Amino acid sequence: MAPITVGVLALQGGVGEHISLLQKAAAHIVTTQPEILPSDPSKTFNFLEVRTPDALAQCSALIIPGGESTTMAIVARRLGLLDPLRQFVKVEHKPVWGTCAGLVMLAEEASATKQGGQELVGGLDVRVLRNRYGTQIQSFVADLELPFLGGEQEKPFRGVFIRAPVVEEIIAPVSGGTTGVGKNGGVEVLGVYRKKGGKGEGDIVAVKQQNVFGTSFHPELTDDIRIHVWWLKRVLEGVRHGELVVSA
């Protein structure tokens, strides 16, 4: 089988950090679960910085990192990437993960945008609130319980929040009004942040809908590979079950 090309959109943000953790995650899978990934990870995966439509066309999966979502959309449009990204996510249904600004890009709606609004890729039936926690100097790190990590959730995940968005509304819930099961293409809530001593249900900071995954925080700015491992396993499952065509 040809290597699976996983791209990282290289317009802004922690591109190198994502690629580094992807490499470590692939090596971890080989070491701990050879039945899932029995060969040399360098022969199974190709990690690629994506700046052009041609590079995107080589990818079977993609990460959209953090940055400033309005600027990212403008640059993507100028580079001829915005419509190919929509095709990749919403027509070809390839696995995509957005972190922070990447989550904003993957939302169908965004609030608190700059004057004139901004273009979005879409794919997640949610409305996100940009800059939920304030400015850059109000960035923080918080422990998160992420049950979707399963057996890897032996300790809280240290979430890095930098001008982070949150999901303020799920705009197309599954039938019956629930969101935690992901049926019928519905949005699955995977992570919630609750301030220490805070009241209420907390802020939705991780969601998944079919092929699209989004986090408000920056796993790539830590040395914790657990979410990258989890996501790469989902990509591998798609290949194994014939849901994902490996690019030549």
PDB file of C-alpha atoms in Angstrom:
ATOM      1  CA  MET A   1       0.000   0.000   0.000  1.00  0.00           C
ATOM      2  CA  ALA A   2       1.214   3.489  -0.800  1.00  0.00           C
ATOM      3  CA  PRO A   3       2.008   5.709   2.170  1.00  0.00           C
ATOM      4  CA  ILE A   4      -0.929   7.640   3.598  1.00  0.00           C
ATOM      5  CA  THR A   5      -0.265  11.342   3.075  1.00  0.00           C
ATOM      6  CA  VAL A   6      -1.432  13.471   5.983  1.00  0.00           C
ATOM      7  CA  GLY A   7      -1.207  17.201   5.334  1.00  0.00           C
ATOM      8  CA  VAL A   8      -0.949  20.176   7.652  1.00  0.00           C
ATOM      9  CA  LEU A   9      -2.296  23.406   6.171  1.00  0.00           C
ATOM     10  CA  ALA A  10       0.768  25.646   6.281  1.00  0.00           C
ATOM     11  CA  LEU A  11      -0.669  29.158   6.177  1.00  0.00           C
ATOM     12  CA  GLN A  12      -0.204  30.043   9.852  1.00  0.00           C
ATOM     13  CA  GLY A  13       0.238  28.432  13.230  1.00  0.00           C
ATOM     14  CA  GLY A  14       2.079  25.455  14.671  1.00  0.00           C
ATOM     15  CA  VAL A  15       2.691  23.560  11.440  1.00  0.00           C
ATOM     16  CA  GLY A  16       6.033  22.083  12.473  1.00  0.00           C
ATOM     17  CA  GLU A  17       4.708  21.264  15.929  1.00  0.00           C
ATOM     18  CA  HIS A  18       1.800  19.300  14.453  1.00  0.00           C
ATOM     19  CA  ILE A  19       4.091  17.376  12.106  1.00  0.00           C
ATOM     20  CA  SER A  20       6.468  16.569  14.971  1.00  0.00           C
ATOM     21  CA  LEU A  21       3.641  15.154  17.100  1.00  0.00           C
ATOM     22  CA  LEU A  22       2.229  13.237  14.122  1.00  0.00           C
ATOM     23  CA  GLN A  23       5.616  11.586  13.637  1.00  0.00           C
ATOM     24  CA  LYS A  24       5.820  10.708  17.324  1.00  0.00           C
ATOM     25  CA  ALA A  25       2.232   9.436  17.288  1.00  0.00           C
ATOM     26  CA  ALA A  26       2.924   7.129  14.334  1.00  0.00           C
ATOM     27  CA  ALA A  27       6.026   5.755  16.065  1.00  0.00           C
ATOM     28  CA  HIS A  28       3.987   5.211  19.239  1.00  0.00           C
ATOM     29  CA  ILE A  29       1.373   3.177  17.364  1.00  0.00           C
ATOM     30  CA  VAL A  30       4.089   0.994  15.846  1.00  0.00           C
ATOM     31  CA  THR A  31       5.657   0.404  19.258  1.00  0.00           C
ATOM     32  CA  THR A  32       2.524  -0.238  21.292  1.00  0.00           C
ATOM     33  CA  GLN A  33       0.044  -1.668  18.783  1.00  0.00           C
ATOM     34  CA  PRO A  34       1.916  -3.335  15.907  1.00  0.00           C
ATOM     35  CA  GLU A  35      -1.292  -5.111  14.888  1.00  0.00           C
ATOM     36  CA  ILE A  36      -2.659  -1.690  13.875  1.00  0.00           C
ATOM     37  CA  LEU A  37       0.488  -0.346  12.244  1.00  0.00           C
ATOM     38  CA  PRO A  38       2.970  -3.189  11.810  1.00  0.00           C
ATOM     39  CA  SER A  39       5.468  -1.546   9.481  1.00  0.00           C
ATOM     40  CA  ASP A  40       7.945   1.317   9.665  1.00  0.00           C
ATOM     41  CA  PRO A  41       5.838   4.488  10.238  1.00  0.00           C
ATOM     42  CA  SER A  42       7.933   6.368   7.679  1.00  0.00           C
ATOM     43  CA  LYS A  43       6.733   3.878   5.060  1.00  0.00           C
ATOM     44  CA  THR A  44       3.110   4.054   6.219  1.00  0.00           C
ATOM     45  CA  PHE A  45       2.711   7.805   6.562  1.00  0.00           C
ATOM     46  CA  ASN A  46       3.940  10.822   4.648  1.00  0.00           C
ATOM     47  CA  PHE A  47       3.469  14.113   6.491  1.00  0.00           C
ATOM     48  CA  LEU A  48       3.217  17.113   4.187  1.00  0.00           C
ATOM     49  CA  GLU A  49       3.014  20.899   4.542  1.00  0.00           C
ATOM     50  CA  VAL A  50       0.114  22.094   2.365  1.00  0.00           C
ATOM     51  CA  ARG A  51       0.225  25.500   0.664  1.00  0.00           C
ATOM     52  CA  THR A  52      -1.246  24.770  -2.772  1.00  0.00           C
ATOM     53  CA  PRO A  53      -4.232  22.936  -4.269  1.00  0.00           C
ATOM     54  CA  ASP A  54      -1.817  20.424  -5.819  1.00  0.00           C
ATOM     55  CA  ALA A  55      -0.363  19.593  -2.385  1.00  0.00           C
ATOM     56  CA  LEU A  56      -3.857  19.260  -0.933  1.00  0.00           C
ATOM     57  CA  ALA A  57      -4.804  16.854  -3.719  1.00  0.00           C
ATOM     58  CA  GLN A  58      -2.021  14.517  -2.542  1.00  0.00           C
ATOM     59  CA  CYS A  59      -3.513  14.250   0.951  1.00  0.00           C
ATOM     60  CA  SER A  60      -5.798  11.607   2.400  1.00  0.00           C
ATOM     61  CA  ALA A  61      -6.250  13.558   5.657  1.00  0.00           C
ATOM     62  CA  LEU A  62      -5.550  17.099   6.830  1.00  0.00           C
ATOM     63  CA  ILE A  63      -4.934  19.192   9.952  1.00  0.00           C
ATOM     64  CA  ILE A  64      -5.853  22.884   9.958  1.00  0.00           C
ATOM     65  CA  PRO A  65      -3.771  24.479  12.735  1.00  0.00           C
ATOM     66  CA  GLY A  66      -4.273  27.615  14.786  1.00  0.00           C
ATOM     67  CA  GLY A  67      -3.607  31.184  13.734  1.00  0.00           C
ATOM     68  CA  GLU A  68      -6.025  33.999  12.936  1.00  0.00           C
ATOM     69  CA  SER A  69      -9.030  32.551  11.166  1.00  0.00           C
ATOM     70  CA  THR A  70      -9.928  35.656   9.142  1.00  0.00           C
ATOM     71  CA  THR A  71      -6.379  35.965   7.817  1.00  0.00           C
ATOM     72  CA  MET A  72      -6.232  32.234   7.098  1.00  0.00           C
ATOM     73  CA  ALA A  73      -9.408  32.450   5.029  1.00  0.00           C
ATOM     74  CA  ILE A  74      -8.104  35.443   3.049  1.00  0.00           C
ATOM     75  CA  VAL A  75      -4.767  33.742   2.331  1.00  0.00           C
ATOM     76  CA  ALA A  76      -6.509  30.469   1.416  1.00  0.00           C
ATOM     77  CA  ARG A  77      -8.712  32.357  -1.047  1.00  0.00           C
ATOM     78  CA  ARG A  78      -5.721  34.131  -2.623  1.00  0.00           C
ATOM     79  CA  LEU A  79      -3.881  30.814  -3.008  1.00  0.00           C
ATOM     80  CA  GLY A  80      -6.903  29.162  -4.601  1.00  0.00           C
ATOM     81  CA  LEU A  81      -7.285  26.798  -1.629  1.00  0.00           C
ATOM     82  CA  LEU A  82     -10.645  27.712  -0.152  1.00  0.00           C
ATOM     83  CA  ASP A  83     -12.878  25.874  -2.617  1.00  0.00           C
ATOM     84  CA  PRO A  84     -10.565  22.815  -2.782  1.00  0.00           C
ATOM     85  CA  LEU A  85     -10.676  22.691   1.023  1.00  0.00           C
ATOM     86  CA  ARG A  86     -14.478  22.667   0.929  1.00  0.00           C
ATOM     87  CA  GLN A  87     -14.357  19.877  -1.643  1.00  0.00           C
ATOM     88  CA  PHE A  88     -11.903  17.916   0.528  1.00  0.00           C
ATOM     89  CA  VAL A  89     -14.039  18.244   3.672  1.00  0.00           C
ATOM     90  CA  LYS A  90     -17.646  18.298   2.498  1.00  0.00           C
ATOM     91  CA  VAL A  91     -17.670  16.371  -0.786  1.00  0.00           C
ATOM     92  CA  GLU A  92     -14.791  13.898  -0.525  1.00  0.00           C
ATOM     93  CA  HIS A  93     -15.370  13.514   3.247  1.00  0.00           C
ATOM     94  CA  LYS A  94     -11.702  13.040   4.053  1.00  0.00           C
ATOM     95  CA  PRO A  95     -10.586  13.177   7.717  1.00  0.00           C
ATOM     96  CA  VAL A  96      -9.898  16.729   8.857  1.00  0.00           C
ATOM     97  CA  TRP A  97      -8.910  18.091  12.274  1.00  0.00           C
ATOM     98  CA  GLY A  98      -8.959  21.786  13.116  1.00  0.00           C
ATOM     99  CA  THR A  99      -7.282  23.267  16.190  1.00  0.00           C
ATOM    100  CA  CYS A 100      -8.330  26.689  17.518  1.00  0.00           C
ATOM    101  CA  ALA A 101      -8.598  28.838  14.357  1.00  0.00           C
ATOM    102  CA  GLY A 102      -8.879  25.566  12.458  1.00  0.00           C
ATOM    103  CA  LEU A 103     -12.042  24.806  14.439  1.00  0.00           C
ATOM    104  CA  VAL A 104     -13.431  28.205  13.408  1.00  0.00           C
ATOM    105  CA  MET A 105     -12.629  27.456   9.754  1.00  0.00           C
ATOM    106  CA  LEU A 106     -14.454  24.123   9.946  1.00  0.00           C
ATOM    107  CA  ALA A 107     -17.617  25.559  11.514  1.00  0.00           C
ATOM    108  CA  GLU A 108     -20.669  26.322   9.414  1.00  0.00           C
ATOM    109  CA  GLU A 109     -21.205  29.584  11.322  1.00  0.00           C
ATOM    110  CA  ALA A 110     -19.050  31.927  13.408  1.00  0.00           C
ATOM    111  CA  SER A 111     -19.952  34.820  15.666  1.00  0.00           C
ATOM    112  CA  ALA A 112     -17.852  37.744  16.932  1.00  0.00           C
ATOM    113  CA  THR A 113     -16.195  37.940  13.504  1.00  0.00           C
ATOM    114  CA  LYS A 114     -14.462  41.032  12.197  1.00  0.00           C
ATOM    115  CA  GLN A 115     -16.492  43.636  10.311  1.00  0.00           C
ATOM    116  CA  GLY A 116     -17.729  42.109   7.087  1.00  0.00           C
ATOM    117  CA  GLY A 117     -17.583  38.573   8.467  1.00  0.00           C
ATOM    118  CA  GLN A 118     -15.303  35.883   7.118  1.00  0.00           C
ATOM    119  CA  GLU A 119     -15.341  32.931   4.770  1.00  0.00           C
ATOM    120  CA  LEU A 120     -15.453  29.455   6.284  1.00  0.00           C
ATOM    121  CA  VAL A 121     -14.737  25.976   4.994  1.00  0.00           C
ATOM    122  CA  GLY A 122     -17.556  24.388   6.989  1.00  0.00           C
ATOM    123  CA  GLY A 123     -18.244  20.742   7.699  1.00  0.00           C
ATOM    124  CA  LEU A 124     -19.243  20.996  11.367  1.00  0.00           C
ATOM    125  CA  ASP A 125     -22.879  21.896  12.007  1.00  0.00           C
ATOM    126  CA  VAL A 126     -21.979  24.286  14.795  1.00  0.00           C
ATOM    127  CA  ARG A 127     -21.699  27.996  15.445  1.00  0.00           C
ATOM    128  CA  VAL A 128     -18.455  28.965  17.128  1.00  0.00           C
ATOM    129  CA  LEU A 129     -17.748  32.027  19.234  1.00  0.00           C
ATOM    130  CA  ARG A 130     -14.345  33.446  18.374  1.00  0.00           C
ATOM    131  CA  ASN A 131     -11.951  34.607  21.109  1.00  0.00           C
ATOM    132  CA  ARG A 132     -14.187  33.265  23.881  1.00  0.00           C
ATOM    133  CA  TYR A 133     -11.598  33.858  26.589  1.00  0.00           C
ATOM    134  CA  GLY A 134     -10.249  37.233  25.543  1.00  0.00           C
ATOM    135  CA  THR A 135      -6.946  38.458  24.179  1.00  0.00           C
ATOM    136  CA  GLN A 136      -3.535  36.846  23.766  1.00  0.00           C
ATOM    137  CA  ILE A 137      -2.433  37.910  27.264  1.00  0.00           C
ATOM    138  CA  GLN A 138      -5.442  36.078  28.712  1.00  0.00           C
ATOM    139  CA  SER A 139      -4.257  32.733  27.364  1.00  0.00           C
ATOM    140  CA  PHE A 140      -4.227  29.863  29.852  1.00  0.00           C
ATOM    141  CA  VAL A 141      -3.638  26.148  30.342  1.00  0.00           C
ATOM    142  CA  ALA A 142      -6.300  23.915  31.917  1.00  0.00           C
ATOM    143  CA  ASP A 143      -6.741  20.236  32.727  1.00  0.00           C
ATOM    144  CA  LEU A 144      -9.371  18.589  30.506  1.00  0.00           C
ATOM    145  CA  GLU A 145     -11.140  15.274  30.926  1.00  0.00           C
ATOM    146  CA  LEU A 146     -11.438  13.743  27.449  1.00  0.00           C
ATOM    147  CA  PRO A 147     -13.282  10.406  27.681  1.00  0.00           C
ATOM    148  CA  PHE A 148     -12.953   9.800  23.923  1.00  0.00           C
ATOM    149  CA  LEU A 149      -9.296   8.943  24.519  1.00  0.00           C
ATOM    150  CA  GLY A 150     -10.474   5.766  26.207  1.00  0.00           C
ATOM    151  CA  GLY A 151      -7.629   3.792  27.743  1.00  0.00           C
ATOM    152  CA  GLU A 152      -5.253   6.664  26.996  1.00  0.00           C
ATOM    153  CA  GLN A 153      -7.169   8.910  29.419  1.00  0.00           C
ATOM    154  CA  GLU A 154      -5.105   7.945  32.462  1.00  0.00           C
ATOM    155  CA  LYS A 155      -4.529  11.597  33.331  1.00  0.00           C
ATOM    156  CA  PRO A 156      -6.124  14.914  32.360  1.00  0.00           C
ATOM    157  CA  PHE A 157      -5.035  16.489  29.093  1.00  0.00           C
ATOM    158  CA  ARG A 158      -3.337  19.870  29.502  1.00  0.00           C
ATOM    159  CA  GLY A 159      -5.266  22.071  27.093  1.00  0.00           C
ATOM    160  CA  VAL A 160      -3.517  25.218  25.850  1.00  0.00           C
ATOM    161  CA  PHE A 161      -6.074  27.960  25.131  1.00  0.00           C
ATOM    162  CA  ILE A 162      -4.866  30.974  23.107  1.00  0.00           C
ATOM    163  CA  ARG A 163      -7.581  33.403  22.021  1.00  0.00           C
ATOM    164  CA  ALA A 164      -9.609  30.236  21.808  1.00  0.00           C
ATOM    165  CA  PRO A 165     -13.048  29.778  20.268  1.00  0.00           C
ATOM    166  CA  VAL A 166     -15.763  27.596  21.743  1.00  0.00           C
ATOM    167  CA  VAL A 167     -18.794  25.915  20.239  1.00  0.00           C
ATOM    168  CA  GLU A 168     -21.672  28.085  21.383  1.00  0.00           C
ATOM    169  CA  GLU A 169     -24.430  26.220  19.550  1.00  0.00           C
ATOM    170  CA  ILE A 170     -24.980  22.996  17.672  1.00  0.00           C
ATOM    171  CA  ILE A 171     -27.130  24.139  14.780  1.00  0.00           C
ATOM    172  CA  ALA A 172     -28.192  20.761  13.403  1.00  0.00           C
ATOM    173  CA  PRO A 173     -28.576  18.286  16.293  1.00  0.00           C
ATOM    174  CA  VAL A 174     -29.445  14.666  15.691  1.00  0.00           C
ATOM    175  CA  SER A 175     -33.042  13.538  15.931  1.00  0.00           C
ATOM    176  CA  GLY A 176     -34.377  13.704  19.448  1.00  0.00           C
ATOM    177  CA  GLY A 177     -32.269  16.733  20.263  1.00  0.00           C
ATOM    178  CA  THR A 178     -29.263  14.858  21.648  1.00  0.00           C
ATOM    179  CA  THR A 179     -25.687  15.371  20.540  1.00  0.00           C
ATOM    180  CA  GLY A 180     -23.524  12.792  22.258  1.00  0.00           C
ATOM    181  CA  VAL A 181     -24.031   9.843  19.935  1.00  0.00           C
ATOM    182  CA  GLY A 182     -23.175  11.137  16.492  1.00  0.00           C
ATOM    183  CA  LYS A 183     -26.036   9.347  14.743  1.00  0.00           C
ATOM    184  CA  ASN A 184     -27.409  10.452  11.366  1.00  0.00           C
ATOM    185  CA  GLY A 185     -24.344  12.609  10.801  1.00  0.00           C
ATOM    186  CA  GLY A 186     -24.962  14.593  13.995  1.00  0.00           C
ATOM    187  CA  VAL A 187     -22.412  16.463  16.059  1.00  0.00           C
ATOM    188  CA  GLU A 188     -20.749  14.547  18.878  1.00  0.00           C
ATOM    189  CA  VAL A 189     -19.504  16.542  21.860  1.00  0.00           C
ATOM    190  CA  LEU A 190     -16.133  15.105  22.895  1.00  0.00           C
ATOM    191  CA  GLY A 191     -14.804  17.632  25.386  1.00  0.00           C
ATOM    192  CA  VAL A 192     -16.079  20.300  27.755  1.00  0.00           C
ATOM    193  CA  TYR A 193     -14.101  22.862  29.756  1.00  0.00           C
ATOM    194  CA  ARG A 194     -15.449  23.892  33.135  1.00  0.00           C
ATOM    195  CA  LYS A 195     -13.736  26.610  35.120  1.00  0.00           C
ATOM    196  CA  LYS A 196     -12.728  25.503  38.585  1.00  0.00           C
ATOM    197  CA  GLY A 197     -15.664  26.242  40.856  1.00  0.00           C
ATOM    198  CA  GLY A 198     -17.721  27.393  37.899  1.00  0.00           C
ATOM    199  CA  LYS A 199     -21.404  26.680  37.443  1.00  0.00           C
ATOM    200  CA  GLY A 200     -23.359  25.448  34.448  1.00  0.00           C
ATOM    201  CA  GLU A 201     -22.535  22.934  31.763  1.00  0.00           C
ATOM    202  CA  GLY A 202     -19.234  24.496  30.739  1.00  0.00           C
ATOM    203  CA  ASP A 203     -17.866  25.324  27.288  1.00  0.00           C
ATOM    204  CA  ILE A 204     -17.771  22.832  24.428  1.00  0.00           C
ATOM    205  CA  VAL A 205     -14.133  22.635  23.334  1.00  0.00           C
ATOM    206  CA  ALA A 206     -13.958  19.406  21.295  1.00  0.00           C
ATOM    207  CA  VAL A 207     -16.456  18.090  18.740  1.00  0.00           C
ATOM    208  CA  LYS A 208     -16.655  15.534  15.963  1.00  0.00           C
ATOM    209  CA  GLN A 209     -19.057  15.093  13.076  1.00  0.00           C
ATOM    210  CA  GLN A 210     -18.421  12.210  10.701  1.00  0.00           C
ATOM    211  CA  ASN A 211     -15.012  12.957   9.131  1.00  0.00           C
ATOM    212  CA  VAL A 212     -14.505  16.340  10.834  1.00  0.00           C
ATOM    213  CA  PHE A 213     -12.896  16.838  14.256  1.00  0.00           C
ATOM    214  CA  GLY A 214     -12.278  20.144  16.015  1.00  0.00           C
ATOM    215  CA  THR A 215     -10.622  21.312  19.232  1.00  0.00           C
ATOM    216  CA  SER A 216     -10.611  24.794  20.746  1.00  0.00           C
ATOM    217  CA  PHE A 217      -7.197  24.219  22.284  1.00  0.00           C
ATOM    218  CA  HIS A 218      -3.711  23.476  20.920  1.00  0.00           C
ATOM    219  CA  PRO A 219      -2.513  19.889  21.531  1.00  0.00           C
ATOM    220  CA  GLU A 220       0.466  20.591  19.257  1.00  0.00           C
ATOM    221  CA  LEU A 221       1.850  23.089  21.795  1.00  0.00           C
ATOM    222  CA  THR A 222       2.368  20.317  24.338  1.00  0.00           C
ATOM    223  CA  ASP A 223       4.463  17.148  24.283  1.00  0.00           C
ATOM    224  CA  ASP A 224       1.329  15.035  24.797  1.00  0.00           C
ATOM    225  CA  ILE A 225       0.729  12.854  21.734  1.00  0.00           C
ATOM    226  CA  ARG A 226      -2.518  11.204  22.862  1.00  0.00           C
ATOM    227  CA  ILE A 227      -4.929  13.143  20.656  1.00  0.00           C
ATOM    228  CA  HIS A 228      -2.638  12.830  17.636  1.00  0.00           C
ATOM    229  CA  VAL A 229      -2.470   9.060  18.273  1.00  0.00           C
ATOM    230  CA  TRP A 230      -6.266   8.862  18.536  1.00  0.00           C
ATOM    231  CA  TRP A 231      -6.758  10.835  15.315  1.00  0.00           C
ATOM    232  CA  LEU A 232      -4.191   8.872  13.302  1.00  0.00           C
ATOM    233  CA  LYS A 233      -5.931   5.659  14.362  1.00  0.00           C
ATOM    234  CA  ARG A 234      -9.182   7.047  12.970  1.00  0.00           C
ATOM    235  CA  VAL A 235      -7.408   7.782   9.679  1.00  0.00           C
ATOM    236  CA  LEU A 236      -6.014   4.242   9.588  1.00  0.00           C
ATOM    237  CA  GLU A 237      -9.462   2.788  10.295  1.00  0.00           C
ATOM    238  CA  GLY A 238     -10.838   4.719   7.332  1.00  0.00           C
ATOM    239  CA  VAL A 239      -8.201   3.200   5.059  1.00  0.00           C
ATOM    240  CA  ARG A 240      -8.740  -0.304   6.462  1.00  0.00           C
ATOM    241  CA  HIS A 241     -12.514  -0.195   5.969  1.00  0.00           C
ATOM    242  CA  GLY A 242     -12.266   1.243   2.485  1.00  0.00           C
ATOM    243  CA  GLU A 243     -13.780   4.579   3.517  1.00  0.00           C
ATOM    244  CA  LEU A 244     -10.647   6.477   2.586  1.00  0.00           C
ATOM    245  CA  VAL A 245      -8.772   6.315  -0.702  1.00  0.00           C
ATOM    246  CA  VAL A 246      -5.012   6.622  -0.271  1.00  0.00           C
ATOM    247  CA  SER A 247      -3.626   9.285  -2.578  1.00  0.00           C
ATOM    248  CA  ALA A 248      -0.984   8.122  -5.046  1.00  0.00           C
TER     249      ALA A 248
END
